[in-house]
Short mmCIF file of C-alpha atoms in Angstrom, two decimals:
data_model
loop_
_atom_site.label_atom_id
_atom_site.label_comp_id
_atom_site.label_asym_id
_atom_site.label_seq_id
_atom_site.Cartn_x
_atom_site.Cartn_y
_atom_site.Cartn_z
CA MET A 113 45.91 12.51 24.94
CA LYS A 114 43.01 14.92 24.78
CA LYS A 115 44.25 16.13 21.46
CA ILE A 116 44.46 12.66 19.92
CA PHE A 117 41.12 11.97 20.93
CA THR A 118 39.74 15.06 19.34
CA LEU A 119 41.44 14.03 16.10
CA LEU A 120 40.25 10.57 16.25
CA ILE A 121 36.61 11.88 16.65
CA SER A 122 37.18 14.23 13.57
CA LEU A 123 38.60 11.57 11.65
CA LEU A 124 35.53 9.18 12.30
CA LEU A 125 33.01 12.01 11.62
CA SER A 126 34.87 12.69 8.21
CA ILE A 127 34.51 8.86 7.14
CA GLY A 128 30.80 8.95 8.30
CA ILE A 129 30.69 6.73 10.89
CA PHE A 130 28.67 8.97 13.39
CA SER A 131 26.95 11.04 10.76
CA ALA A 132 24.88 8.41 9.28
CA GLU A 133 21.65 9.19 11.28
CA GLU A 134 22.27 13.01 11.02
CA LYS A 135 22.43 13.01 7.32
CA GLU A 136 20.38 16.45 6.29
CA THR A 137 20.28 18.03 2.89
CA GLY A 138 16.83 20.12 3.00
CA GLU A 139 15.73 18.27 -0.10
CA LEU A 140 13.56 15.23 0.42
CA LEU A 141 12.60 12.54 -2.29
CA ILE A 142 9.60 10.22 -1.36
CA TYR A 143 8.43 6.77 -2.95
CA ALA A 144 4.76 6.99 -2.86
CA GLY A 145 2.71 3.88 -2.81
CA LEU A 146 -0.86 5.82 -2.60
CA MET A 147 -2.75 7.71 -5.01
CA GLU A 148 -0.89 10.56 -7.00
CA ASP A 149 -3.09 13.41 -6.10
CA HIS A 150 -2.55 12.24 -2.60
CA ALA A 151 0.99 12.49 -2.77
CA ILE A 152 0.85 15.71 -4.76
CA ALA A 153 -0.99 17.22 -1.85
CA ALA A 154 1.08 15.87 1.04
CA ALA A 155 4.54 16.80 -0.85
CA LYS A 156 3.02 20.24 -1.30
CA GLU A 157 1.77 20.74 2.25
CA PHE A 158 4.91 19.48 3.91
CA GLU A 159 7.08 21.68 2.06
CA LYS A 160 5.02 24.60 2.75
CA GLU A 161 5.04 23.85 6.57
CA THR A 162 8.79 23.00 6.87
CA GLY A 163 10.46 24.35 3.80
CA ILE A 164 12.08 21.25 2.86
CA LYS A 165 12.21 20.93 -0.80
CA THR A 166 9.87 17.67 -1.32
CA LYS A 167 9.47 15.56 -4.44
CA PHE A 168 8.05 12.04 -5.15
CA VAL A 169 7.76 9.30 -7.48
CA ARG A 170 4.63 7.44 -7.44
CA MET A 171 4.81 3.54 -7.98
CA SER A 172 2.92 0.47 -6.93
CA SER A 173 4.07 -1.21 -3.61
CA GLY A 174 5.85 -4.32 -5.77
CA GLU A 175 7.53 -1.81 -7.74
CA ILE A 176 8.76 0.51 -4.73
CA LEU A 177 10.29 -2.81 -3.13
CA ALA A 178 12.04 -3.86 -6.18
CA ARG A 179 13.49 -0.20 -6.58
CA VAL A 180 14.79 0.04 -2.75
CA ARG A 181 16.23 -3.58 -3.31
CA ALA A 182 18.29 -2.34 -6.41
CA GLU A 183 19.38 0.82 -4.53
CA LYS A 184 20.39 -0.71 -1.50
CA ASN A 185 23.70 0.40 -1.52
CA ASN A 186 23.01 3.75 -3.03
CA MET A 187 19.57 4.77 -1.85
CA THR A 188 17.96 7.69 -3.80
CA ALA A 189 14.78 8.30 -1.65
CA SER A 190 14.53 8.69 1.94
CA VAL A 191 10.91 7.89 2.75
CA TRP A 192 8.49 5.21 1.64
CA TYR A 193 4.95 6.68 2.23
CA GLY A 194 1.60 4.75 1.34
CA GLY A 195 0.73 1.13 0.23
CA PRO A 196 0.23 -2.01 2.24
CA ILE A 197 2.77 -2.70 5.11
CA ASP A 198 3.21 -6.25 3.84
CA ALA A 199 5.75 -4.90 1.65
CA PHE A 200 7.41 -2.84 4.27
CA VAL A 201 7.86 -6.10 6.49
CA ALA A 202 9.44 -7.48 3.22
CA ALA A 203 11.72 -4.59 2.82
CA ASN A 204 12.77 -4.76 6.48
CA GLU A 205 13.78 -8.39 6.35
CA GLU A 206 16.41 -7.30 3.70
CA GLY A 207 17.73 -4.20 6.02
CA LEU A 208 16.14 -1.77 3.64
CA ILE A 209 14.17 0.20 6.40
CA GLN A 210 15.63 2.42 9.10
CA PRO A 211 13.41 1.83 12.19
CA TYR A 212 11.89 4.99 13.49
CA LYS A 213 9.53 5.63 16.60
CA SER A 214 8.17 8.98 15.88
CA PRO A 215 7.04 10.80 19.07
CA ASN A 216 3.57 11.51 17.36
CA ALA A 217 2.98 7.83 16.95
CA THR A 218 1.50 8.17 20.48
CA ASP A 219 -1.75 9.01 18.83
CA ILE A 220 -1.61 5.63 16.59
CA GLY A 221 -3.38 2.52 17.96
CA ASP A 222 -0.81 -0.23 18.75
CA LYS A 223 -2.29 -2.46 16.13
CA PHE A 224 -1.69 0.17 13.32
CA LYS A 225 2.02 0.51 14.05
CA ASP A 226 5.01 -1.79 14.48
CA PRO A 227 6.41 -2.15 18.06
CA ASN A 228 10.14 -1.76 16.71
CA GLY A 229 9.34 1.43 14.54
CA VAL A 230 9.72 -0.36 11.46
CA TRP A 231 6.63 1.09 9.94
CA THR A 232 3.57 3.19 11.18
CA GLY A 233 0.11 3.18 9.62
CA ILE A 234 -1.23 6.05 8.06
CA TYR A 235 -4.70 4.63 7.03
CA VAL A 236 -6.61 1.45 6.41
CA GLY A 237 -8.35 0.02 3.60
CA TYR A 238 -10.79 -2.85 2.75
CA LEU A 239 -10.51 -5.25 -0.16
CA GLY A 240 -13.36 -5.72 -2.09
CA PHE A 241 -15.09 -6.36 -5.31
CA VAL A 242 -16.30 -3.55 -7.76
CA ALA A 243 -18.66 -3.81 -10.86
CA ASN A 244 -20.52 -1.65 -13.36
CA LYS A 245 -24.17 -2.11 -12.99
CA GLU A 246 -24.90 -1.32 -16.33
CA VAL A 247 -22.57 -4.05 -17.85
CA LEU A 248 -23.99 -6.32 -15.13
CA LYS A 249 -27.35 -5.90 -16.54
CA GLU A 250 -26.39 -6.37 -20.09
CA LEU A 251 -24.91 -9.81 -18.97
CA GLY A 252 -27.67 -10.42 -16.86
CA VAL A 253 -25.62 -11.26 -13.62
CA GLU A 254 -25.60 -9.76 -10.19
CA ILE A 255 -22.42 -8.53 -8.50
CA PRO A 256 -20.62 -11.35 -6.87
CA ASN A 257 -20.69 -11.44 -3.16
CA SER A 258 -18.07 -14.06 -2.15
CA TRP A 259 -14.73 -15.32 -3.20
CA GLN A 260 -16.58 -18.63 -4.44
CA ASP A 261 -18.84 -16.40 -6.42
CA LEU A 262 -15.96 -14.87 -8.71
CA LEU A 263 -15.59 -18.68 -10.05
CA LYS A 264 -18.94 -18.75 -11.56
CA PRO A 265 -19.03 -19.35 -15.27
CA GLU A 266 -20.87 -16.28 -15.81
CA TYR A 267 -18.16 -14.39 -14.90
CA LYS A 268 -15.47 -15.83 -16.91
CA GLY A 269 -13.65 -13.18 -19.00
CA GLU A 270 -15.26 -10.37 -16.97
CA ILE A 271 -12.79 -9.87 -14.27
CA VAL A 272 -9.87 -7.69 -13.83
CA THR A 273 -7.25 -7.55 -11.22
CA ALA A 274 -3.84 -6.29 -10.62
CA HIS A 275 -0.91 -8.70 -10.59
CA PRO A 276 0.36 -9.32 -7.12
CA GLY A 277 4.14 -9.43 -8.39
CA SER A 278 3.67 -5.55 -8.74
CA SER A 279 0.75 -4.52 -6.93
CA GLY A 280 0.37 -4.22 -3.04
CA THR A 281 -3.61 -4.34 -3.50
CA ALA A 282 -3.38 -7.67 -5.47
CA TYR A 283 -0.79 -9.01 -3.10
CA THR A 284 -3.34 -8.25 -0.34
CA MET A 285 -5.76 -10.43 -2.14
CA LEU A 286 -3.55 -13.27 -2.51
CA ALA A 287 -2.36 -13.17 1.07
CA THR A 288 -6.07 -13.13 2.03
CA VAL A 289 -7.08 -16.07 -0.13
CA ILE A 290 -4.04 -18.10 1.49
CA GLN A 291 -5.05 -17.09 4.87
CA LEU A 292 -8.71 -17.80 4.31
CA MET A 293 -8.34 -21.10 2.69
CA GLY A 294 -4.84 -22.39 3.63
CA PRO A 295 -1.64 -22.82 1.54
CA GLU A 296 -2.79 -25.75 -0.89
CA GLU A 297 -6.63 -25.00 -1.26
CA GLY A 298 -5.99 -21.26 -1.74
CA MET A 299 -3.41 -21.76 -4.27
CA LYS A 300 -5.81 -24.00 -6.24
CA TYR A 301 -8.36 -21.35 -5.94
CA MET A 302 -5.98 -18.75 -7.32
CA GLN A 303 -5.43 -21.05 -10.34
CA LYS A 304 -9.02 -21.45 -10.90
CA LEU A 305 -9.47 -17.73 -10.58
CA ASN A 306 -6.81 -17.24 -13.27
CA GLY A 307 -9.05 -19.00 -15.58
CA GLN A 308 -11.86 -16.26 -15.04
CA VAL A 309 -9.47 -13.22 -15.25
CA ARG A 310 -9.54 -10.99 -18.27
CA GLN A 311 -6.42 -8.96 -17.30
CA TYR A 312 -3.82 -8.45 -15.07
CA THR A 313 -2.87 -4.72 -14.48
CA LYS A 314 0.32 -3.32 -13.11
CA SER A 315 -1.76 -1.06 -10.52
CA GLY A 316 -4.35 -2.16 -7.86
CA THR A 317 -6.14 0.97 -8.49
CA ALA A 318 -6.45 0.17 -12.51
CA PRO A 319 -9.37 -2.31 -12.03
CA GLY A 320 -11.69 0.24 -10.77
CA ARG A 321 -11.22 2.85 -13.17
CA MET A 322 -11.83 0.15 -15.92
CA VAL A 323 -15.01 -1.32 -14.17
CA GLY A 324 -15.89 2.74 -14.12
CA LEU A 325 -15.36 2.91 -17.74
CA GLY A 326 -17.29 -0.14 -18.46
CA GLU A 327 -14.36 -1.81 -20.04
CA THR A 328 -14.89 -4.77 -17.83
CA ALA A 329 -17.95 -5.89 -15.56
CA ILE A 330 -15.83 -6.69 -12.34
CA GLY A 331 -12.75 -5.64 -10.66
CA ILE A 332 -10.96 -6.51 -7.55
CA THR A 333 -9.42 -3.47 -5.48
CA PHE A 334 -9.47 -1.45 -2.44
CA LEU A 335 -12.97 -0.26 -2.13
CA HIS A 336 -11.85 3.34 -1.00
CA ASP A 337 -10.25 3.58 -4.26
CA ALA A 338 -13.70 2.61 -6.26
CA ILE A 339 -15.44 5.32 -3.85
CA LYS A 340 -12.73 7.68 -5.30
CA TYR A 341 -13.67 6.98 -9.07
CA ARG A 342 -17.65 6.99 -8.33
CA LYS A 343 -17.14 10.41 -6.94
CA GLU A 344 -15.29 11.41 -9.98
CA GLY A 345 -18.14 10.62 -12.17
CA TYR A 346 -18.17 6.96 -12.67
CA GLU A 347 -21.67 6.67 -11.33
CA ASP A 348 -22.35 3.11 -12.47
CA ILE A 349 -19.91 1.61 -9.79
CA ILE A 350 -21.09 -0.51 -7.28
CA MET A 351 -19.29 -2.44 -4.55
CA ALA A 352 -19.19 -5.51 -2.24
CA ALA A 353 -17.31 -7.11 0.39
CA PRO A 354 -16.72 -11.01 0.26
CA ALA A 355 -18.74 -12.67 2.51
CA GLU A 356 -16.22 -15.33 3.75
CA GLY A 357 -14.72 -12.31 5.01
CA THR A 358 -11.86 -10.39 3.30
CA GLY A 359 -8.19 -8.82 3.81
CA PHE A 360 -7.35 -5.16 4.66
CA GLU A 361 -4.27 -2.94 4.51
CA ILE A 362 -2.65 -0.78 6.80
CA GLY A 363 -1.30 1.99 4.69
CA GLY A 364 2.28 2.61 6.08
CA VAL A 365 5.08 5.05 6.35
CA ALA A 366 8.75 4.15 6.84
CA VAL A 367 12.10 5.97 6.66
CA LEU A 368 14.50 4.13 4.05
CA ALA A 369 17.90 2.67 5.22
CA ASN A 370 20.69 4.83 3.99
CA GLY A 371 18.42 7.49 2.25
CA PRO A 372 20.11 10.60 1.70
CA ASP A 373 18.46 12.91 4.17
CA GLN A 374 17.43 10.61 7.20
CA VAL A 375 16.65 14.07 9.24
CA SER A 376 14.13 15.34 6.92
CA ALA A 377 13.03 11.73 6.34
CA LYS A 378 12.00 11.61 10.23
CA LYS A 379 10.53 15.14 9.98
CA PHE A 380 8.09 13.90 7.17
CA VAL A 381 6.98 10.94 8.98
CA ASP A 382 6.04 13.15 12.30
CA TRP A 383 4.43 15.09 9.91
CA SER A 384 2.45 12.29 8.28
CA LEU A 385 1.10 10.66 11.40
CA SER A 386 -0.63 14.28 12.48
CA LYS A 387 -4.24 15.03 12.59
CA LYS A 388 -3.90 17.65 10.16
CA ALA A 389 -1.70 15.37 7.69
CA GLN A 390 -4.16 12.37 7.85
CA GLU A 391 -7.26 14.37 7.09
CA LEU A 392 -5.55 15.81 3.97
CA GLY A 393 -6.15 12.72 2.02
CA GLN A 394 -10.10 13.21 2.02
CA THR A 395 -9.50 16.78 0.50
CA VAL A 396 -8.16 15.05 -2.80
CA GLY A 397 -10.31 11.86 -3.16
CA SER A 398 -8.49 9.60 -0.68
CA TYR A 399 -11.24 8.06 1.44
CA GLN A 400 -9.55 5.85 3.82
CA PHE A 401 -9.97 4.83 7.65
CA LEU A 402 -7.62 6.95 9.61
CA THR A 403 -4.99 5.72 12.08
CA ASN A 404 -4.60 8.95 14.28
CA THR A 405 -6.95 8.59 17.08
CA THR A 406 -7.75 12.37 16.93
CA ALA A 407 -8.29 12.56 13.14
CA VAL A 408 -11.72 12.75 11.72
CA PRO A 409 -12.22 10.29 8.92
CA PRO A 410 -14.41 10.94 5.55
CA SER A 411 -17.94 10.31 5.97
CA GLU A 412 -17.55 8.11 2.92
CA VAL A 413 -16.14 5.28 4.59
CA GLU A 414 -19.54 4.77 6.43
CA GLU A 415 -20.55 2.70 3.38
CA ILE A 416 -18.13 -0.13 3.50
CA LYS A 417 -17.80 0.05 7.42
CA GLY A 418 -19.61 -3.19 7.87
CA ALA A 419 -17.43 -5.55 5.66
CA LYS A 420 -16.23 -8.70 7.50
CA LEU A 421 -12.65 -8.82 8.00
CA ILE A 422 -10.44 -11.55 8.52
CA GLU A 423 -7.72 -11.60 11.22
CA TYR A 424 -5.21 -10.66 8.39
CA ASP A 425 -1.43 -11.42 9.57
CA PHE A 426 0.88 -8.76 7.97
CA ASP A 427 3.85 -10.10 9.68
CA TRP A 428 3.20 -13.20 7.76
CA ALA A 429 2.15 -11.89 4.76
CA GLY A 430 5.47 -9.72 4.29
CA LYS A 431 8.06 -12.38 5.45
CA ASN A 432 6.17 -15.37 2.96
CA ARG A 433 5.79 -12.59 0.13
CA LYS A 434 8.48 -14.31 -2.13
CA ASN A 435 7.18 -17.62 -1.60
CA LEU A 436 3.68 -16.77 -2.20
CA LEU A 437 4.53 -14.83 -5.48
CA ASP A 438 6.55 -17.77 -6.62
CA GLU A 439 3.82 -20.31 -5.95
CA PHE A 440 1.14 -18.03 -7.68
CA SER A 441 3.63 -17.61 -10.76
CA LYS A 442 3.79 -21.56 -10.73
CA ALA A 443 0.17 -22.09 -10.57
CA THR A 444 -0.99 -19.53 -12.89
CA LYS A 445 1.73 -18.91 -15.45
CA ALA A 446 0.68 -15.00 -15.42
CA GLU A 447 3.35 -12.61 -15.95
CA VAL A 448 4.09 -9.25 -14.36
CA PRO A 449 2.39 -6.34 -16.51
CA THR A 450 5.15 -3.86 -17.70
CA LYS A 451 2.92 -1.24 -18.34
#
């Protein structure tokens, strides 16, 4: 009987029933939704500390969500690293996330992690407006200070934002407006704003760079990205947070379901929640608030610390993602950029 039991266990292991959670290849592929230089630094440092060969592909959150949907039955990456957790919630609704409660999550505040281990926060960023002060001077206008200001005639054709279908930043904007104004009024507002927009970009970071280059007067983006560009030499960038209140992101990390290396993926999540890992971002120009209570945030965030935040509902935003994007497409007729 014992021999039969042993043979049965061997058979089950051979077909993978007991091995799904224990896959380890020593090579890790990450889908990164944060800045590329941050992803480079993280992959390099993690590999140095663990010996695990680590590579990443940088995409916007909407692109990552589309990729993992397409790869559901043959997942290529094992970790989703960075970008707003709304998309993580949406992915989990479709069975694309492998919940994991890291032992290092004890250093992360409860409001910055999912109670079931679906995602854990690694940073926090505030949504706001950026503008080029020289372009504003030429136009004879001031930087907008509210969501309603963006609808003023003088800003028509001078606003750039990413498309919420491809960008987590822009989806945060869409969900913020709906939560602030309600479904009907919020979508009417987005329709009006669409008439003001010069261009929808693929990435949420692009508006900040375009503003810095003087290609447009105003952009909607996460303010920490604008700080990065200003420190890189785009000194004409100025910032404002909407007076009515603004949404924010919790940048997350999660293990992808059926990823090729679940063991290394969990090790990466553990590492990403550590004080050392979270403080790494500011060395390469990522100036977000941090979620590890022992980590020291970059001094640059003091400039935006006083922004008025709404009670942003991440769970609602994630679960209603498809409906909101469908309604946005109907209201604006704006297509998702391919470049």
